[in-house]
Amino acid sequence: MPFKELSAKLVEAQLVPGQRMFSQRGAMVAYKGEVSFTPNIQGGQGGFGSMIGRRVAGEATPLMTVEGRGTVMFGHGGHHVEVIELDGETLCVEADRLLAFDGSLQQGTMFLGKEGGVMGMVRGQMTGQGLFTTTLQGKGGAAVMAHGGIIRLPITPDHPVHVDPQAYVAHHGDVRNRLSSALSWRDMVGRGSGEAFQLELSGNGAVFVQASEEKL
């Protein structure tokens, strides 16, 4: 179910009978055709147990099930939107950043400590996004939201990527993260905000970064 980027802040999805997708409630901007929108009690693909896990983790953003035949346009809050295509990988992204995603993707929850031990938990506290993150796994597309546009930075074993924890949006692939203490160049020239941490991502995959430190 391919997404098409109409602008920096709007995406379009084609629907055919027998397929479905999920979106944040209130994210539909317009549609053409015979399309239905139903509140999704389970919170996406993954079953009742997965829904309970997301609710406990605070990652159960209300969703709509979208089905039918036609074209649906999505946008929300004037945020920038990036379409991420998955080919069997696992995408880690905060639930409130998910605008819409293919119904074939399996949704779950990951405890950040699994990716970075104690520092993974510190990352959750630093970003204000809690200790858990939502995962999407399989083949399909996901539209995620951010402030000020999104860039994709590849991660390889020889080239880890360091990002500001507040600018982090999502990542996919076989990626590990840890928080490290560092003095930024802004602090060196007296223009910094006193930030002393960087998020280091290593392994194979990619990280998506927003051009802002503002939360959704």
Coordinates of C-alpha atoms in Angstrom, one line a residue:
M1 CA 0.0 0.0 0.0
P2 CA 2.3 2.8 -1.2
F3 CA 2.4 6.2 0.2
K4 CA 2.9 9.2 -2.0
E5 CA 4.3 12.5 -0.6
L6 CA 2.1 15.3 -1.8
S7 CA 4.1 18.0 0.0
A8 CA 6.4 18.3 3.0
K9 CA 3.3 18.0 5.3
L10 CA 0.9 15.8 3.4
V11 CA 0.9 12.2 2.2
E12 CA -1.5 10.2 0.1
A13 CA -2.3 6.5 0.4
Q14 CA -4.0 4.2 -2.2
L15 CA -6.5 1.8 -0.7
V16 CA -7.8 -1.4 -2.4
P17 CA -10.4 -3.9 -1.0
G18 CA -8.8 -6.6 1.2
Q19 CA -6.1 -4.3 2.5
R20 CA -6.1 -1.9 5.4
M21 CA -4.0 0.7 7.1
F22 CA -3.9 2.5 10.4
S23 CA -3.7 6.2 11.1
Q24 CA -3.8 8.5 14.1
R25 CA -7.3 9.7 14.9
G26 CA -7.9 13.0 13.3
A27 CA -5.1 12.6 10.7
M28 CA -7.4 12.2 7.7
V29 CA -7.4 15.5 5.7
A30 CA -9.5 14.4 2.7
Y31 CA -10.4 11.3 0.7
K32 CA -11.9 10.1 -2.5
G33 CA -13.8 6.9 -3.1
E34 CA -15.5 4.4 -0.8
V35 CA -13.5 4.5 2.4
S36 CA -14.4 3.7 6.0
F37 CA -12.8 4.9 9.2
T38 CA -13.2 2.8 12.3
P39 CA -11.8 3.4 15.8
N40 CA -9.3 0.7 16.5
I41 CA -9.6 -0.8 20.0
Q42 CA -6.5 -2.9 19.7
G43 CA -4.3 0.0 18.6
G44 CA -3.0 -1.6 15.4
Q45 CA -1.8 -4.9 14.1
G46 CA -0.4 -7.2 16.8
G47 CA -3.4 -8.6 18.8
F48 CA -4.9 -8.0 22.2
G49 CA -1.7 -8.8 24.1
S50 CA 0.3 -6.4 22.2
M51 CA -2.3 -3.7 22.8
I52 CA -2.1 -4.3 26.5
G53 CA 1.6 -4.0 26.5
R54 CA 1.5 -0.7 24.6
R55 CA -1.1 0.7 27.1
V56 CA 1.1 -0.2 30.1
A57 CA 4.1 1.3 28.3
G58 CA 2.2 4.5 27.5
E59 CA 2.6 3.9 23.8
A60 CA -1.0 3.3 22.9
T61 CA -1.8 6.4 20.7
P62 CA -5.5 6.1 19.6
L63 CA -5.7 4.8 16.0
M64 CA -8.2 4.5 13.2
T65 CA -8.6 1.5 10.9
V66 CA -8.9 2.7 7.3
E67 CA -10.4 0.3 4.7
G68 CA -12.1 0.4 1.4
R69 CA -11.3 1.6 -2.2
G70 CA -10.0 5.0 -2.9
T71 CA -7.4 7.6 -2.0
V72 CA -6.8 9.1 1.4
M73 CA -4.7 12.1 2.3
F74 CA -3.1 12.4 5.8
G75 CA -1.6 15.3 7.7
H76 CA -1.6 16.5 11.3
G77 CA -0.8 19.7 13.1
G78 CA 1.2 21.1 10.2
H79 CA 4.1 18.8 11.0
H80 CA 6.5 17.7 8.4
V81 CA 6.0 14.1 7.2
E82 CA 8.5 11.5 6.1
V83 CA 7.6 8.2 4.5
I84 CA 9.8 5.3 5.6
E85 CA 9.7 2.0 3.5
L86 CA 10.5 -1.2 5.4
D87 CA 11.6 -4.4 3.7
G88 CA 11.5 -6.8 6.7
E89 CA 13.3 -4.4 9.1
T90 CA 12.1 -3.2 12.4
L91 CA 11.4 0.5 12.8
C92 CA 11.6 2.1 16.3
V93 CA 9.6 5.3 16.6
E94 CA 7.6 7.1 19.3
A95 CA 3.8 6.3 19.0
D96 CA 2.8 10.0 18.8
R97 CA 5.1 10.5 15.8
L98 CA 3.2 7.8 13.7
L99 CA 0.9 9.5 11.3
A100 CA -0.2 6.4 9.3
F101 CA 1.2 3.0 8.5
D102 CA 0.5 -0.1 6.4
G103 CA -1.8 -2.6 8.0
S104 CA 0.6 -5.4 7.1
L105 CA 3.2 -4.1 9.6
Q106 CA 3.3 -5.8 13.0
Q107 CA 3.2 -3.3 15.8
G108 CA 4.8 -3.9 19.2
T109 CA 6.7 -2.2 22.1
M110 CA 10.3 -2.2 22.9
F111 CA 11.9 -1.3 26.3
L112 CA 14.7 1.1 25.6
G113 CA 16.9 -0.6 28.2
K114 CA 17.3 -3.5 25.9
E115 CA 19.1 -1.3 23.4
G116 CA 21.3 0.6 25.8
G117 CA 21.1 -0.8 29.3
V118 CA 20.8 1.9 32.0
M119 CA 21.8 4.5 29.5
G120 CA 18.9 3.4 27.3
M121 CA 16.6 4.3 30.2
V122 CA 18.4 7.6 30.7
R123 CA 17.8 8.3 27.0
G124 CA 14.1 7.9 27.5
Q125 CA 14.1 10.3 30.4
M126 CA 16.3 12.8 28.5
T127 CA 14.0 12.9 25.5
G128 CA 10.8 13.0 27.5
Q129 CA 9.5 10.1 25.6
G130 CA 9.5 7.6 28.4
L131 CA 11.3 4.2 28.7
F132 CA 9.5 2.5 25.8
T133 CA 9.2 3.0 22.1
T134 CA 6.8 1.6 19.4
T135 CA 8.1 -0.9 16.9
L136 CA 6.8 -1.7 13.4
Q137 CA 8.2 -4.8 11.7
G138 CA 7.6 -6.3 8.2
K139 CA 7.2 -5.1 4.7
G140 CA 5.3 -1.8 4.1
G141 CA 5.4 1.9 4.6
A142 CA 5.0 4.2 7.6
A143 CA 4.6 8.0 7.6
V144 CA 6.2 9.6 10.6
M145 CA 6.0 13.3 11.8
A146 CA 8.6 15.7 12.9
H147 CA 9.3 19.4 13.3
G148 CA 11.3 21.3 10.6
G149 CA 11.8 18.4 8.2
I150 CA 13.6 15.1 8.5
I151 CA 16.9 13.8 7.2
R152 CA 18.0 10.1 7.0
L153 CA 21.5 9.3 8.1
P154 CA 23.0 5.9 7.3
I155 CA 24.6 3.9 10.1
T156 CA 27.4 1.4 9.4
P157 CA 29.8 -0.6 11.7
D158 CA 32.6 1.8 10.8
H159 CA 30.6 5.0 10.9
P160 CA 28.3 5.3 14.0
V161 CA 26.1 8.4 14.1
H162 CA 25.8 10.9 17.0
V163 CA 22.6 12.9 17.3
D164 CA 21.1 15.3 19.8
P165 CA 18.6 13.2 21.8
Q166 CA 15.9 15.9 21.3
A167 CA 16.3 15.7 17.5
Y168 CA 16.0 11.9 17.3
V169 CA 12.8 10.8 15.4
A170 CA 13.2 7.1 14.6
H171 CA 15.7 4.4 13.5
H172 CA 15.6 1.0 11.8
G173 CA 18.0 -1.9 11.2
D174 CA 20.3 -3.7 13.5
V175 CA 21.1 -0.6 15.6
R176 CA 22.3 -0.2 19.1
N177 CA 22.0 3.1 21.0
R178 CA 23.7 4.6 24.0
L179 CA 23.9 8.0 25.6
S180 CA 27.3 9.6 26.0
S181 CA 28.5 12.7 27.8
A182 CA 30.0 15.3 25.5
L183 CA 30.6 19.0 25.3
S184 CA 29.0 20.5 22.2
W185 CA 30.6 23.1 20.0
R186 CA 27.8 25.5 21.0
D187 CA 29.0 25.3 24.6
M188 CA 32.6 25.9 23.4
V189 CA 31.6 29.2 21.8
G190 CA 29.3 30.2 24.6
R191 CA 26.0 29.7 22.6
G192 CA 24.9 26.4 23.9
S193 CA 22.1 25.5 26.3
G194 CA 24.3 23.4 28.5
E195 CA 23.4 20.1 26.8
A196 CA 25.9 17.5 27.9
F197 CA 24.6 14.4 26.1
Q198 CA 24.7 12.8 22.7
L199 CA 22.9 9.8 21.4
E200 CA 25.3 7.4 19.7
L201 CA 23.8 4.9 17.3
S202 CA 26.0 2.1 15.9
G203 CA 25.5 -1.1 13.8
N204 CA 23.7 -1.4 10.4
G205 CA 20.7 0.7 9.5
A206 CA 19.6 4.3 9.5
V207 CA 18.5 7.0 11.9
F208 CA 16.0 9.8 11.1
V209 CA 16.6 13.2 12.6
Q210 CA 14.4 16.3 12.7
A211 CA 15.7 19.8 12.1
S212 CA 14.5 21.0 15.5
E213 CA 14.6 20.1 19.2
E214 CA 10.9 20.8 19.7
K215 CA 8.6 18.0 20.7
L216 CA 5.3 17.2 18.9

